[in-house]
C-alpha positions as a Markdown table, in Angstrom:
| # | Residue | x | y | z |
|---|---|---|---|---|
| 1 | Met | 0.1 | 0.0 | -0.1 |
| 2 | Ser | 1.4 | 3.7 | -0.9 |
| 3 | Asp | 1.5 | 6.0 | 1.7 |
| 4 | Asn | 0.5 | 8.4 | -0.8 |
| 5 | Thr | -3.4 | 6.6 | -1.5 |
| 6 | Thr | -6.5 | 7.5 | -0.2 |
| 7 | Ile | -7.3 | 4.9 | 2.9 |
| 8 | Ser | -11.4 | 3.9 | 3.0 |
| 9 | Ser | -10.6 | 2.1 | 6.4 |
| 10 | Ala | -8.5 | 1.8 | 9.2 |
| 11 | His | -8.4 | -0.1 | 12.5 |
| 12 | Phe | -5.9 | 1.5 | 15.6 |
| 13 | Ile | -4.7 | -0.8 | 18.1 |
| 14 | Gly | -5.0 | 1.5 | 21.4 |
| 15 | Ile | -7.3 | 3.9 | 20.1 |
| 16 | Gly | -8.0 | 5.0 | 23.4 |
| 17 | Gly | -5.0 | 6.9 | 24.0 |
| 18 | Ala | -4.8 | 10.6 | 23.9 |
| 19 | Gly | -2.8 | 10.9 | 20.8 |
| 20 | Met | -4.6 | 7.9 | 18.6 |
| 21 | Ser | -7.8 | 9.0 | 19.1 |
| 22 | Gly | -7.0 | 12.4 | 18.3 |
| 23 | Ile | -6.2 | 10.8 | 14.8 |
| 24 | Ala | -8.4 | 8.5 | 14.6 |
| 25 | Leu | -11.2 | 11.3 | 15.2 |
| 26 | Val | -9.6 | 13.8 | 11.9 |
| 27 | Leu | -9.3 | 10.7 | 10.0 |
| 28 | His | -12.9 | 10.0 | 10.6 |
| 29 | Glu | -14.1 | 13.7 | 9.8 |
| 30 | Arg | -12.3 | 13.1 | 6.6 |
| 31 | Gly | -14.5 | 10.5 | 5.7 |
| 32 | Cys | -12.7 | 7.5 | 6.6 |
| 33 | Lys | -13.9 | 4.2 | 8.0 |
| 34 | Val | -12.4 | 4.2 | 11.3 |
| 35 | Thr | -12.5 | 1.1 | 14.0 |
| 36 | Gly | -10.9 | 0.4 | 17.2 |
| 37 | Ser | -9.5 | -2.0 | 20.2 |
| 38 | Asp | -8.9 | -0.7 | 23.6 |
| 39 | Leu | -8.4 | -2.6 | 26.7 |
| 40 | Lys | -10.6 | -0.3 | 28.7 |
| 41 | Ala | -13.0 | 2.3 | 27.9 |
| 42 | Ser | -12.3 | 6.4 | 28.7 |
| 43 | His | -13.4 | 9.6 | 28.0 |
| 44 | Tyr | -11.7 | 9.3 | 24.5 |
| 45 | Val | -13.4 | 5.9 | 24.1 |
| 46 | Arg | -16.7 | 7.8 | 24.9 |
| 47 | Glu | -16.4 | 10.6 | 22.5 |
| 48 | Leu | -15.2 | 8.1 | 19.6 |
| 49 | Glu | -17.8 | 6.5 | 19.9 |
| 50 | Ala | -19.9 | 9.6 | 20.0 |
| 51 | Ala | -18.4 | 10.8 | 17.0 |
| 52 | Gly | -19.9 | 7.5 | 15.6 |
| 53 | Ile | -16.6 | 5.1 | 15.4 |
| 54 | Asp | -17.1 | 1.6 | 16.4 |
| 55 | Val | -14.8 | 0.9 | 19.0 |
| 56 | Arg | -14.3 | -2.6 | 21.0 |
| 57 | Val | -13.1 | -3.0 | 24.5 |
| 58 | Gly | -10.5 | -5.7 | 25.0 |
| 59 | His | -8.4 | -7.1 | 21.9 |
| 60 | Glu | -9.3 | -9.8 | 19.4 |
| 61 | Ala | -8.0 | -11.3 | 16.5 |
| 62 | Ala | -11.4 | -12.3 | 14.8 |
| 63 | Thr | -11.8 | -8.1 | 15.3 |
| 64 | Ile | -9.3 | -7.9 | 12.6 |
| 65 | Asp | -11.2 | -10.4 | 10.5 |
| 66 | Glu | -14.5 | -8.4 | 11.2 |
| 67 | Val | -13.2 | -5.1 | 10.4 |
| 68 | Ala | -11.5 | -6.0 | 7.1 |
| 69 | Pro | -9.4 | -2.8 | 7.5 |
| 70 | Glu | -7.2 | -1.8 | 4.2 |
| 71 | Val | -4.1 | -0.3 | 7.5 |
| 72 | Val | -3.9 | -1.3 | 11.3 |
| 73 | Val | -2.7 | 1.3 | 13.3 |
| 74 | Thr | -0.8 | 1.0 | 16.1 |
| 75 | Ser | 0.4 | 3.1 | 19.5 |
| 76 | Thr | 3.7 | 2.8 | 21.3 |
| 77 | Ala | 2.3 | 1.0 | 24.1 |
| 78 | Ile | 1.2 | -2.4 | 21.7 |
| 79 | Pro | 3.2 | -5.2 | 21.5 |
| 80 | Glu | 4.1 | -7.3 | 18.5 |
| 81 | Ser | 2.7 | -9.9 | 20.9 |
| 82 | Asn | -1.0 | -8.1 | 20.6 |
| 83 | Pro | -3.6 | -11.0 | 18.7 |
| 84 | Glu | -4.9 | -8.4 | 16.5 |
| 85 | Val | -1.1 | -7.3 | 15.3 |
| 86 | Ile | -0.7 | -11.4 | 14.4 |
| 87 | Arg | -3.7 | -11.4 | 12.7 |
| 88 | Ala | -2.8 | -8.3 | 10.3 |
| 89 | Arg | 0.3 | -9.2 | 9.8 |
| 90 | Glu | -1.2 | -13.1 | 8.9 |
| 91 | Leu | -3.6 | -11.0 | 6.3 |
| 92 | Gly | -0.5 | -8.9 | 5.0 |
| 93 | Ile | -1.9 | -6.1 | 5.7 |
| 94 | Pro | -0.3 | -2.6 | 6.4 |
| 95 | Ile | 0.8 | -2.0 | 10.5 |
| 96 | Trp | 2.0 | 1.6 | 11.1 |
| 97 | Pro | 2.8 | 3.3 | 13.4 |
| 98 | Arg | 0.3 | 6.1 | 15.1 |
| 99 | Ala | 3.5 | 9.0 | 14.0 |
| 100 | Lys | 3.2 | 7.4 | 10.5 |
| 101 | Met | -0.6 | 7.7 | 10.0 |
| 102 | Leu | 0.1 | 11.6 | 11.3 |
| 103 | Ser | 2.7 | 11.9 | 9.0 |
| 104 | Trp | 0.2 | 10.4 | 6.5 |
| 105 | Leu | -2.7 | 13.1 | 7.4 |
| 106 | Ser | -0.7 | 16.3 | 7.2 |
| 107 | Gly | -0.1 | 15.5 | 3.5 |
| 108 | Thr | 0.4 | 18.9 | 2.0 |
| 109 | Gln | -0.5 | 20.9 | 4.3 |
| 110 | Arg | 1.5 | 23.2 | 6.2 |
| 111 | Thr | 2.8 | 21.3 | 9.5 |
| 112 | Val | 3.6 | 23.1 | 12.6 |
| 113 | Ala | 5.5 | 20.3 | 14.9 |
| 114 | Val | 5.9 | 20.8 | 18.6 |
| 115 | Ala | 8.5 | 18.5 | 20.7 |
| 116 | Gly | 10.4 | 18.5 | 24.1 |
| 117 | Thr | 9.9 | 17.1 | 27.4 |
| 118 | His | 8.0 | 19.9 | 29.0 |
| 119 | Gly | 5.3 | 22.7 | 27.5 |
| 120 | Lys | 4.1 | 20.7 | 23.7 |
| 121 | Thr | 0.6 | 20.1 | 25.2 |
| 122 | Thr | 0.3 | 23.6 | 26.2 |
| 123 | Thr | 2.3 | 25.1 | 23.2 |
| 124 | Ser | 1.1 | 23.4 | 20.4 |
| 125 | Ser | -2.9 | 23.9 | 21.9 |
| 126 | Met | -2.1 | 27.7 | 21.9 |
| 127 | Ile | -1.2 | 27.6 | 18.5 |
| 128 | Ala | -3.6 | 25.7 | 17.4 |
| 129 | Thr | -6.4 | 28.0 | 19.5 |
| 130 | Met | -4.2 | 31.0 | 18.0 |
| 131 | Leu | -4.9 | 30.4 | 14.7 |
| 132 | Asp | -8.4 | 28.9 | 14.7 |
| 133 | Arg | -9.1 | 32.4 | 16.3 |
| 134 | Met | -7.6 | 34.4 | 13.2 |
| 135 | Gly | -10.1 | 32.8 | 11.0 |
| 136 | Leu | -7.7 | 30.4 | 9.6 |
| 137 | Asp | -9.6 | 26.7 | 10.2 |
| 138 | Pro | -6.7 | 25.1 | 11.2 |
| 139 | Ser | -6.7 | 21.0 | 11.4 |
| 140 | Phe | -4.7 | 20.0 | 15.4 |
| 141 | Leu | -3.3 | 17.0 | 16.7 |
| 142 | Ile | -2.4 | 17.2 | 20.8 |
| 143 | Gly | -1.8 | 14.8 | 22.8 |
| 144 | Gly | -4.6 | 16.5 | 25.6 |
| 145 | Val | -8.1 | 18.1 | 25.7 |
| 146 | Val | -8.0 | 21.5 | 24.4 |
| 147 | Glu | -10.3 | 23.7 | 26.1 |
| 148 | Gly | -13.0 | 25.7 | 24.2 |
| 149 | Tyr | -13.1 | 22.5 | 21.8 |
| 150 | Asp | -13.8 | 19.5 | 23.7 |
| 151 | Thr | -11.5 | 17.5 | 21.9 |
| 152 | Asn | -7.5 | 16.6 | 21.5 |
| 153 | Gly | -8.2 | 16.3 | 17.3 |
| 154 | Arg | -9.6 | 18.0 | 14.4 |
| 155 | Asn | -10.2 | 18.3 | 10.7 |
| 156 | Gly | -9.8 | 21.6 | 9.6 |
| 157 | Ser | -10.0 | 23.7 | 6.4 |
| 158 | Gly | -7.3 | 25.6 | 6.6 |
| 159 | Glu | -3.8 | 25.3 | 5.5 |
| 160 | His | -1.8 | 24.3 | 8.6 |
| 161 | Phe | -1.8 | 21.3 | 10.6 |
| 162 | Val | -0.3 | 21.7 | 14.1 |
| 163 | Cys | 0.6 | 19.1 | 16.1 |
| 164 | Glu | 2.6 | 17.7 | 19.1 |
| 165 | Ala | 5.7 | 15.6 | 18.2 |
| 166 | Asp | 5.4 | 13.2 | 20.6 |
| 167 | Glu | 9.4 | 12.7 | 21.2 |
| 168 | Ser | 9.5 | 9.5 | 23.7 |
| 169 | Asp | 9.6 | 6.2 | 21.4 |
| 170 | Gly | 11.3 | 8.9 | 18.0 |
| 171 | Ser | 8.1 | 8.4 | 16.0 |
| 172 | Phe | 8.0 | 12.1 | 15.0 |
| 173 | Leu | 10.7 | 11.1 | 12.6 |
| 174 | Tyr | 7.8 | 10.0 | 10.1 |
| 175 | Leu | 6.7 | 13.4 | 9.5 |
| 176 | Asn | 7.6 | 15.8 | 7.1 |
| 177 | Pro | 6.8 | 19.8 | 9.0 |
| 178 | Ser | 7.2 | 23.6 | 7.9 |
| 179 | Val | 7.6 | 24.5 | 11.2 |
| 180 | Val | 9.2 | 22.3 | 14.4 |
| 181 | Val | 9.2 | 24.2 | 17.7 |
| 182 | Val | 11.3 | 22.9 | 20.7 |
| 183 | Thr | 10.4 | 24.1 | 23.6 |
| 184 | Asn | 14.0 | 22.0 | 25.7 |
| 185 | Ile | 15.4 | 19.1 | 25.5 |
| 186 | Glu | 16.3 | 17.1 | 28.8 |
| 187 | Ala | 16.6 | 13.2 | 30.5 |
| 188 | Asp | 13.8 | 11.8 | 29.9 |
| 189 | His | 12.3 | 8.3 | 28.5 |
| 190 | Leu | 15.7 | 6.9 | 29.3 |
| 191 | Asp | 13.9 | 3.9 | 28.9 |
| 192 | His | 14.0 | 3.8 | 24.8 |
| 193 | Tyr | 17.1 | 6.0 | 24.6 |
| 194 | Gly | 19.3 | 5.2 | 26.9 |
| 195 | Thr | 21.3 | 8.4 | 27.2 |
| 196 | Leu | 20.8 | 12.0 | 27.4 |
| 197 | Glu | 23.0 | 12.4 | 24.2 |
| 198 | Asn | 20.9 | 9.4 | 22.0 |
| 199 | Ile | 17.9 | 11.8 | 23.1 |
| 200 | Glu | 19.6 | 15.4 | 21.6 |
| 201 | Lys | 20.9 | 13.5 | 18.6 |
| 202 | Thr | 17.6 | 12.0 | 17.7 |
| 203 | Phe | 16.1 | 16.0 | 18.5 |
| 204 | Cys | 18.7 | 17.0 | 15.9 |
| 205 | Thr | 17.6 | 14.9 | 13.0 |
| 206 | Phe | 13.9 | 16.0 | 14.1 |
| 207 | Met | 14.7 | 19.6 | 13.7 |
| 208 | Gly | 16.9 | 18.6 | 10.4 |
| 209 | Leu | 13.3 | 17.5 | 8.9 |
| 210 | Val | 12.3 | 21.1 | 8.4 |
| 211 | Gly | 14.2 | 21.2 | 5.1 |
| 212 | Glu | 16.0 | 24.4 | 3.7 |
| 213 | Glu | 12.7 | 26.3 | 3.5 |
| 214 | Gly | 11.5 | 25.6 | 6.7 |
| 215 | Thr | 12.1 | 27.5 | 10.8 |
| 216 | Val | 13.3 | 25.3 | 14.0 |
| 217 | Val | 12.0 | 27.8 | 16.7 |
| 218 | Val | 13.3 | 26.8 | 19.9 |
| 219 | Asn | 13.7 | 27.8 | 23.3 |
| 220 | Gly | 16.7 | 30.3 | 23.8 |
| 221 | Asp | 17.2 | 30.5 | 27.7 |
| 222 | Val | 18.1 | 26.9 | 27.6 |
| 223 | Ala | 21.7 | 27.3 | 26.0 |
| 224 | His | 22.6 | 23.7 | 24.6 |
| 225 | Val | 18.8 | 23.4 | 22.9 |
| 226 | Ala | 19.4 | 26.6 | 20.5 |
| 227 | Asp | 22.6 | 25.5 | 19.5 |
| 228 | Leu | 21.9 | 21.6 | 18.8 |
| 229 | Ala | 19.4 | 23.7 | 16.2 |
| 230 | Arg | 21.8 | 25.4 | 15.3 |
| 231 | Ser | 24.1 | 22.5 | 14.3 |
| 232 | Thr | 21.4 | 21.1 | 11.7 |
| 233 | Gly | 22.3 | 24.3 | 9.4 |
| 234 | Arg | 18.5 | 25.2 | 9.1 |
| 235 | Arg | 16.9 | 28.6 | 9.5 |
| 236 | Val | 16.5 | 28.7 | 13.8 |
| 237 | Val | 15.1 | 31.6 | 15.6 |
| 238 | Thr | 14.9 | 31.6 | 19.7 |
| 239 | Tyr | 12.3 | 32.7 | 22.2 |
| 240 | Gly | 12.4 | 33.2 | 25.7 |
| 241 | Phe | 13.6 | 35.7 | 28.8 |
| 242 | Asp | 16.8 | 36.8 | 27.5 |
| 243 | Ala | 17.5 | 39.7 | 26.0 |
| 244 | Ser | 19.7 | 38.2 | 23.2 |
| 245 | Cys | 16.3 | 36.1 | 21.7 |
| 246 | Asp | 14.5 | 37.2 | 19.0 |
| 247 | Tyr | 11.4 | 37.1 | 20.6 |
| 248 | Val | 11.9 | 38.3 | 24.4 |
| 249 | Cys | 9.8 | 37.8 | 26.8 |
| 250 | His | 9.2 | 41.0 | 29.5 |
| 251 | Ala | 7.3 | 39.6 | 32.0 |
| 252 | Gly | 4.7 | 41.8 | 33.5 |
| 253 | Pro | 4.3 | 42.1 | 37.8 |
| 254 | Ala | 3.0 | 39.1 | 39.4 |
| 255 | Gly | -0.6 | 39.6 | 40.6 |
| 256 | His | -3.6 | 37.1 | 42.7 |
| 257 | Gly | -5.2 | 35.1 | 40.0 |
| 258 | Leu | -4.3 | 32.3 | 37.2 |
| 259 | Ala | -4.3 | 35.4 | 33.9 |
| 260 | Ser | -0.8 | 37.0 | 32.9 |
| 261 | Asn | -0.1 | 40.1 | 31.2 |
| 262 | Phe | 3.3 | 40.7 | 29.3 |
| 263 | Glu | 5.1 | 42.1 | 26.2 |
| 264 | Val | 6.5 | 40.0 | 24.2 |
| 265 | Glu | 9.4 | 42.2 | 21.8 |
| 266 | Leu | 9.6 | 41.3 | 18.1 |
| 267 | Pro | 12.8 | 41.2 | 16.0 |
| 268 | Ser | 12.3 | 44.4 | 14.8 |
| 269 | Gly | 11.8 | 46.1 | 18.0 |
| 270 | Ser | 8.8 | 46.5 | 18.5 |
| 271 | Arg | 6.4 | 45.1 | 21.4 |
| 272 | Val | 3.1 | 43.0 | 21.7 |
| 273 | Pro | 1.0 | 43.0 | 24.3 |
| 274 | Val | -0.3 | 39.4 | 25.4 |
| 275 | Thr | -2.8 | 38.3 | 27.7 |
| 276 | Ile | -3.0 | 34.6 | 28.6 |
| 277 | Ser | -5.7 | 33.9 | 30.7 |
| 278 | Ser | -5.3 | 30.6 | 32.8 |
| 279 | Asn | -2.3 | 29.3 | 32.7 |
| 280 | Pro | 0.0 | 31.1 | 35.0 |
| 281 | Gly | 4.1 | 31.0 | 35.5 |
| 282 | Arg | 6.9 | 31.9 | 33.4 |
| 283 | His | 6.9 | 28.6 | 31.5 |
| 284 | Asn | 3.4 | 28.9 | 30.1 |
| 285 | Met | 4.3 | 33.1 | 28.9 |
| 286 | Ala | 7.6 | 31.5 | 27.3 |
| 287 | Asn | 4.9 | 29.0 | 25.8 |
| 288 | Ala | 2.7 | 31.9 | 24.6 |
| 289 | Thr | 6.0 | 33.6 | 23.1 |
| 290 | Ala | 6.9 | 30.6 | 21.7 |
| 291 | Ala | 2.7 | 30.8 | 19.8 |
| 292 | Ile | 3.8 | 34.4 | 18.7 |
| 293 | Ala | 7.1 | 33.6 | 17.2 |
| 294 | Val | 5.4 | 30.8 | 15.2 |
| 295 | Ala | 2.5 | 33.4 | 13.6 |
| 296 | Asp | 5.7 | 35.3 | 12.4 |
| 297 | Val | 7.3 | 33.2 | 10.8 |
| 298 | Leu | 4.1 | 32.0 | 9.7 |
| 299 | Gly | 3.9 | 35.8 | 8.1 |
| 300 | Leu | 0.8 | 36.0 | 10.6 |
| 301 | Asp | -0.3 | 39.4 | 12.2 |
| 302 | Val | 1.5 | 39.9 | 15.2 |
| 303 | Pro | -0.8 | 42.0 | 16.8 |
| 304 | Ala | -4.1 | 40.1 | 15.5 |
| 305 | Ala | -2.6 | 36.5 | 16.7 |
| 306 | Ala | -1.3 | 37.9 | 20.0 |
| 307 | Ser | -5.0 | 38.8 | 20.6 |
| 308 | Ala | -6.9 | 35.6 | 19.1 |
| 309 | Leu | -4.3 | 33.9 | 21.5 |
| 310 | Ser | -5.7 | 36.1 | 24.3 |
| 311 | Gln | -8.9 | 33.5 | 24.1 |
| 312 | Phe | -7.1 | 30.5 | 24.5 |
| 313 | Lys | -8.5 | 28.9 | 27.3 |
| 314 | Gly | -5.8 | 26.5 | 28.6 |
| 315 | Ala | -5.4 | 22.4 | 28.1 |
| 316 | Arg | -7.2 | 19.8 | 30.0 |
| 317 | Arg | -5.1 | 18.9 | 33.0 |
| 318 | Arg | -2.3 | 21.6 | 32.5 |
| 319 | Phe | -3.2 | 23.8 | 35.6 |
| 320 | Thr | -6.9 | 22.9 | 35.4 |
| 321 | His | -9.4 | 24.9 | 38.0 |
| 322 | Val | -11.5 | 22.3 | 39.1 |
| 323 | Gly | -13.6 | 23.5 | 41.9 |
| 324 | Asp | -13.1 | 25.8 | 45.4 |
| 325 | Val | -14.8 | 24.5 | 48.7 |
| 326 | Ala | -14.0 | 26.6 | 52.2 |
| 327 | Gly | -11.8 | 29.0 | 50.8 |
| 328 | Val | -9.5 | 26.2 | 49.1 |
| 329 | Thr | -8.7 | 26.7 | 45.3 |
| 330 | Val | -8.6 | 23.1 | 43.7 |
| 331 | Val | -6.4 | 22.7 | 40.5 |
| 332 | Asp | -4.7 | 19.7 | 38.7 |
| 333 | Asp | -2.0 | 19.5 | 36.7 |
| 334 | Tyr | -0.5 | 16.7 | 34.4 |
| 335 | Gly | 3.6 | 17.6 | 34.9 |
| 336 | His | 5.2 | 14.3 | 36.2 |
| 337 | His | 9.1 | 15.0 | 35.4 |
| 338 | Pro | 11.1 | 17.2 | 37.9 |
| 339 | Thr | 11.0 | 20.1 | 35.7 |
| 340 | Glu | 7.4 | 20.0 | 34.9 |
| 341 | Val | 6.7 | 19.7 | 38.6 |
| 342 | Ala | 8.5 | 23.1 | 39.7 |
| 343 | Ala | 7.8 | 24.4 | 37.4 |
| 344 | Thr | 4.3 | 24.4 | 38.4 |
| 345 | Leu | 4.1 | 25.1 | 41.8 |
| 346 | Gly | 6.5 | 28.0 | 41.4 |
| 347 | Ala | 4.0 | 29.4 | 39.3 |
| 348 | Ala | 1.5 | 28.7 | 42.3 |
| 349 | Arg | 3.2 | 30.3 | 44.4 |
| 350 | Glu | 3.5 | 33.5 | 42.5 |
| 351 | Leu | -0.5 | 33.8 | 42.8 |
| 352 | Gly | -1.1 | 35.0 | 45.8 |
| 353 | Phe | -2.5 | 32.3 | 48.1 |
| 354 | Ser | -1.7 | 31.3 | 51.8 |
| 355 | Arg | -0.2 | 28.2 | 51.1 |
| 356 | Val | 0.5 | 25.5 | 48.3 |
| 357 | Val | -0.9 | 22.6 | 49.1 |
| 358 | Cys | 0.5 | 19.7 | 47.1 |
| 359 | Val | -0.7 | 16.2 | 46.5 |
| 360 | Phe | 2.0 | 14.2 | 43.7 |
| 361 | Gln | 1.4 | 10.8 | 42.4 |
| 362 | Pro | 4.9 | 9.5 | 40.6 |
| 363 | His | 4.5 | 8.4 | 37.4 |
| 364 | Arg | 6.1 | 5.3 | 36.1 |
| 365 | Tyr | 8.7 | 3.2 | 38.3 |
| 366 | Ser | 11.6 | 3.4 | 35.9 |
| 367 | Arg | 11.2 | 7.7 | 35.8 |
| 368 | Thr | 10.6 | 7.5 | 39.5 |
| 369 | Gln | 14.0 | 5.3 | 40.1 |
| 370 | Ser | 15.6 | 7.2 | 37.7 |
| 371 | Leu | 14.9 | 10.6 | 38.6 |
| 372 | Ala | 14.5 | 10.0 | 41.9 |
| 373 | Arg | 17.4 | 12.8 | 42.9 |
| 374 | Glu | 16.2 | 15.3 | 40.8 |
| 375 | Phe | 12.7 | 14.9 | 42.3 |
| 376 | Gly | 14.1 | 16.2 | 46.0 |
| 377 | Pro | 14.3 | 19.5 | 45.4 |
| 378 | Ala | 11.1 | 19.9 | 42.7 |
| 379 | Phe | 8.5 | 20.5 | 45.7 |
| 380 | Asp | 10.1 | 23.4 | 47.3 |
| 381 | Ala | 7.6 | 26.1 | 46.5 |
| 382 | Ala | 4.9 | 23.8 | 48.1 |
| 383 | Asp | 4.3 | 23.9 | 51.8 |
| 384 | Val | 3.0 | 20.9 | 52.6 |
| 385 | Leu | 3.7 | 17.6 | 49.8 |
| 386 | Arg | 1.7 | 14.3 | 49.9 |
| 387 | Val | 3.3 | 11.6 | 48.1 |
| 388 | Met | 0.9 | 8.8 | 46.5 |
| 389 | Asp | 2.4 | 5.5 | 45.1 |
| 390 | Val | 3.4 | 4.9 | 41.8 |
| 391 | Phe | 0.9 | 4.9 | 38.7 |
| 392 | Pro | 2.5 | 2.1 | 37.1 |
| 393 | Ala | 1.7 | 3.2 | 33.8 |
| 394 | Gly | 1.8 | -0.4 | 32.7 |
| 395 | Glu | 5.2 | -0.8 | 33.8 |
| 396 | Leu | 6.4 | -3.8 | 36.7 |
| 397 | Pro | 6.9 | -2.6 | 40.2 |
| 398 | Ile | 10.9 | -2.2 | 40.3 |
| 399 | Pro | 12.0 | -4.0 | 44.4 |
| 400 | Gly | 12.4 | -0.7 | 46.7 |
| 401 | Val | 10.8 | 2.2 | 44.3 |
| 402 | Ser | 7.9 | 3.9 | 45.4 |
| 403 | Gly | 6.0 | 6.8 | 46.6 |
| 404 | Lys | 8.5 | 6.9 | 49.8 |
| 405 | Thr | 11.1 | 6.7 | 46.8 |
| 406 | Ile | 10.3 | 10.6 | 46.3 |
| 407 | Val | 9.7 | 11.3 | 50.2 |
| 408 | Ser | 13.4 | 10.0 | 50.9 |
| 409 | Ser | 14.2 | 12.7 | 47.9 |
| 410 | Val | 12.6 | 15.4 | 49.3 |
| 411 | Arg | 13.5 | 15.1 | 52.4 |
| 412 | Glu | 17.5 | 14.4 | 51.8 |
| 413 | His | 17.7 | 17.4 | 48.8 |
| 414 | Gly | 14.5 | 19.2 | 49.0 |
| 415 | Asn | 13.2 | 22.0 | 51.5 |
| 416 | Val | 9.3 | 21.3 | 52.0 |
| 417 | Ala | 8.3 | 21.4 | 55.6 |
| 418 | Asp | 5.1 | 19.1 | 55.7 |
| 419 | Val | 6.2 | 15.8 | 53.6 |
| 420 | Ala | 5.2 | 12.5 | 54.0 |
| 421 | Tyr | 4.1 | 9.2 | 52.0 |
| 422 | Val | 0.3 | 8.9 | 52.6 |
| 423 | Pro | -0.4 | 5.6 | 49.5 |
| 424 | Asn | -4.2 | 4.8 | 50.8 |
| 425 | Arg | -6.3 | 7.2 | 49.1 |
| 426 | Lys | -9.3 | 7.4 | 51.2 |
| 427 | Ala | -6.6 | 8.1 | 54.1 |
| 428 | Leu | -5.2 | 10.8 | 52.3 |
| 429 | Ile | -8.8 | 12.4 | 51.3 |
| 430 | Glu | -9.4 | 12.8 | 55.1 |
| 431 | Gly | -6.2 | 13.6 | 55.9 |
| 432 | Leu | -6.4 | 17.1 | 53.2 |
| 433 | Cys | -9.7 | 17.7 | 54.5 |
| 434 | Asp | -8.4 | 17.9 | 58.0 |
| 435 | Leu | -4.6 | 20.0 | 56.8 |
| 436 | Val | -6.9 | 22.8 | 54.7 |
| 437 | Arg | -7.2 | 26.4 | 55.3 |
| 438 | Pro | -9.2 | 29.4 | 53.8 |
| 439 | Gly | -6.7 | 30.5 | 51.5 |
| 440 | Asp | -5.2 | 27.4 | 50.7 |
| 441 | Leu | -4.3 | 26.4 | 46.8 |
| 442 | Leu | -4.6 | 22.7 | 46.6 |
| 443 | Ile | -2.7 | 20.9 | 43.4 |
| 444 | Thr | -2.8 | 17.6 | 42.1 |
| 445 | Gln | 0.0 | 17.0 | 40.2 |
| 446 | Gly | 0.9 | 13.8 | 38.1 |
| 447 | Ala | 0.0 | 12.4 | 34.4 |
| 448 | Gly | -1.6 | 9.2 | 36.4 |
| 449 | Asp | -5.3 | 8.9 | 38.4 |
| 450 | Val | -4.8 | 11.3 | 40.8 |
| 451 | Thr | -7.1 | 13.5 | 38.5 |
| 452 | Ser | -10.1 | 12.1 | 40.8 |
| 453 | Val | -8.4 | 13.5 | 43.9 |
| 454 | Gly | -9.2 | 16.9 | 43.7 |
| 455 | Pro | -13.1 | 16.1 | 42.9 |
| 456 | Ala | -13.0 | 13.3 | 45.8 |
| 457 | Phe | -11.5 | 16.1 | 48.3 |
| 458 | Ile | -14.2 | 18.7 | 47.3 |
| 459 | Glu | -17.1 | 16.3 | 47.9 |
| 460 | Ala | -15.4 | 15.3 | 51.4 |
| 461 | Met | -15.1 | 18.7 | 52.3 |
| 462 | Arg | -18.8 | 19.3 | 51.7 |
| 463 | Glu | -19.6 | 16.3 | 53.2 |
| 464 | Arg | -18.3 | 18.0 | 56.2 |
| 465 | Glu | -20.0 | 21.6 | 56.0 |
| 466 | Asp | -23.2 | 19.7 | 55.4 |
| 467 | Gly | -22.7 | 17.5 | 58.8 |
| 468 | Arg | -21.4 | 20.9 | 60.8 |
| 469 | Arg | -25.0 | 22.7 | 59.3 |
| 470 | Ser | -27.2 | 19.9 | 60.3 |
């Protein structure tokens, strides 16, 4: 089957993931018959079913015979031993990794691919929203739900295709971008790459994909990333807070609330005011500055782009406001790498709350083990820290690695006065109800099911309030 042919039917194995579901939606919107399977139902599965896509729960070889797809698409989590993969190979059906289908979908559109260890979901969501609010109707595929659209994927009629480029297994090398954005490069996904040097080499290859006519937009505050970009021989523009950057972010004074107001200085020396309403912190100002740089690189009207960006409502689970109860504000954040945690809590510290209370759930045993030392000081902006047990994300336990690993590192290398390991969820909720005070900010932090702690806490607090009134 040629990569340039039309596809009338496709079956997605592992369709319920953030990346896979978006691709399936876009392909469905283009008229392709899409089916899929996953081990369990989820928000994404329900969204796909509501769109009219046939999703099977469980993986069965017979499914391939029943749906008879032209091509099978697999997520990075699907092993070769999967019964549907085995059956597809027996039948000679082409099997594409997710990123290859993403590359095929982008086709002849002008693709903006956003990569980096941190910030890629928010930055790609900002760019997609900005282009859409400018009336350019982009297609987009993001690794999270874009607030205001309630989806992670959409097929637009415009010339631009915005995608979050997943570096976790190197599959982003399938893409054919016109513009690449790299927010940062750090040691992560070492189970695949082994070393930071290998990660950097792969990113260099990725940045080189833009070709001689393309542009690489990189965070100039991270010197080694900018140097890597320049080593590709491609056109490079930088953004950040440093005065040497091509697009300089000038931060305004911190205030109480989730909005950030700042200015971006363009290469011409002129400045444009920018407001982002629901994503506080310097890291999100940098993400927004990257979006402004992309607008300029694409030849768009920059003041209009800044105005459009002000309508960005956030990406789900990126400092998402969950609710308020008894004078306590509750937010939820997906960040699970030490740098992400430190940036999020640092932003929270600047918002004027009495205390920052963090509930952290480590994500993957391998990451907890390899980054234990780095996690120690990552929580320094928190007044109170409660650590849950590790969310395995499909990994087998590693002896001696648990939430205690994080607590030990914080006590040895960090500076949080009140830190404890609480593996029991019921005890965690009850303990939070006892310790919070009016004026506190409670933030649930991590990529696993810690996201359910905030709503459970709010419900428990309301039950206590009702009990006092009765």
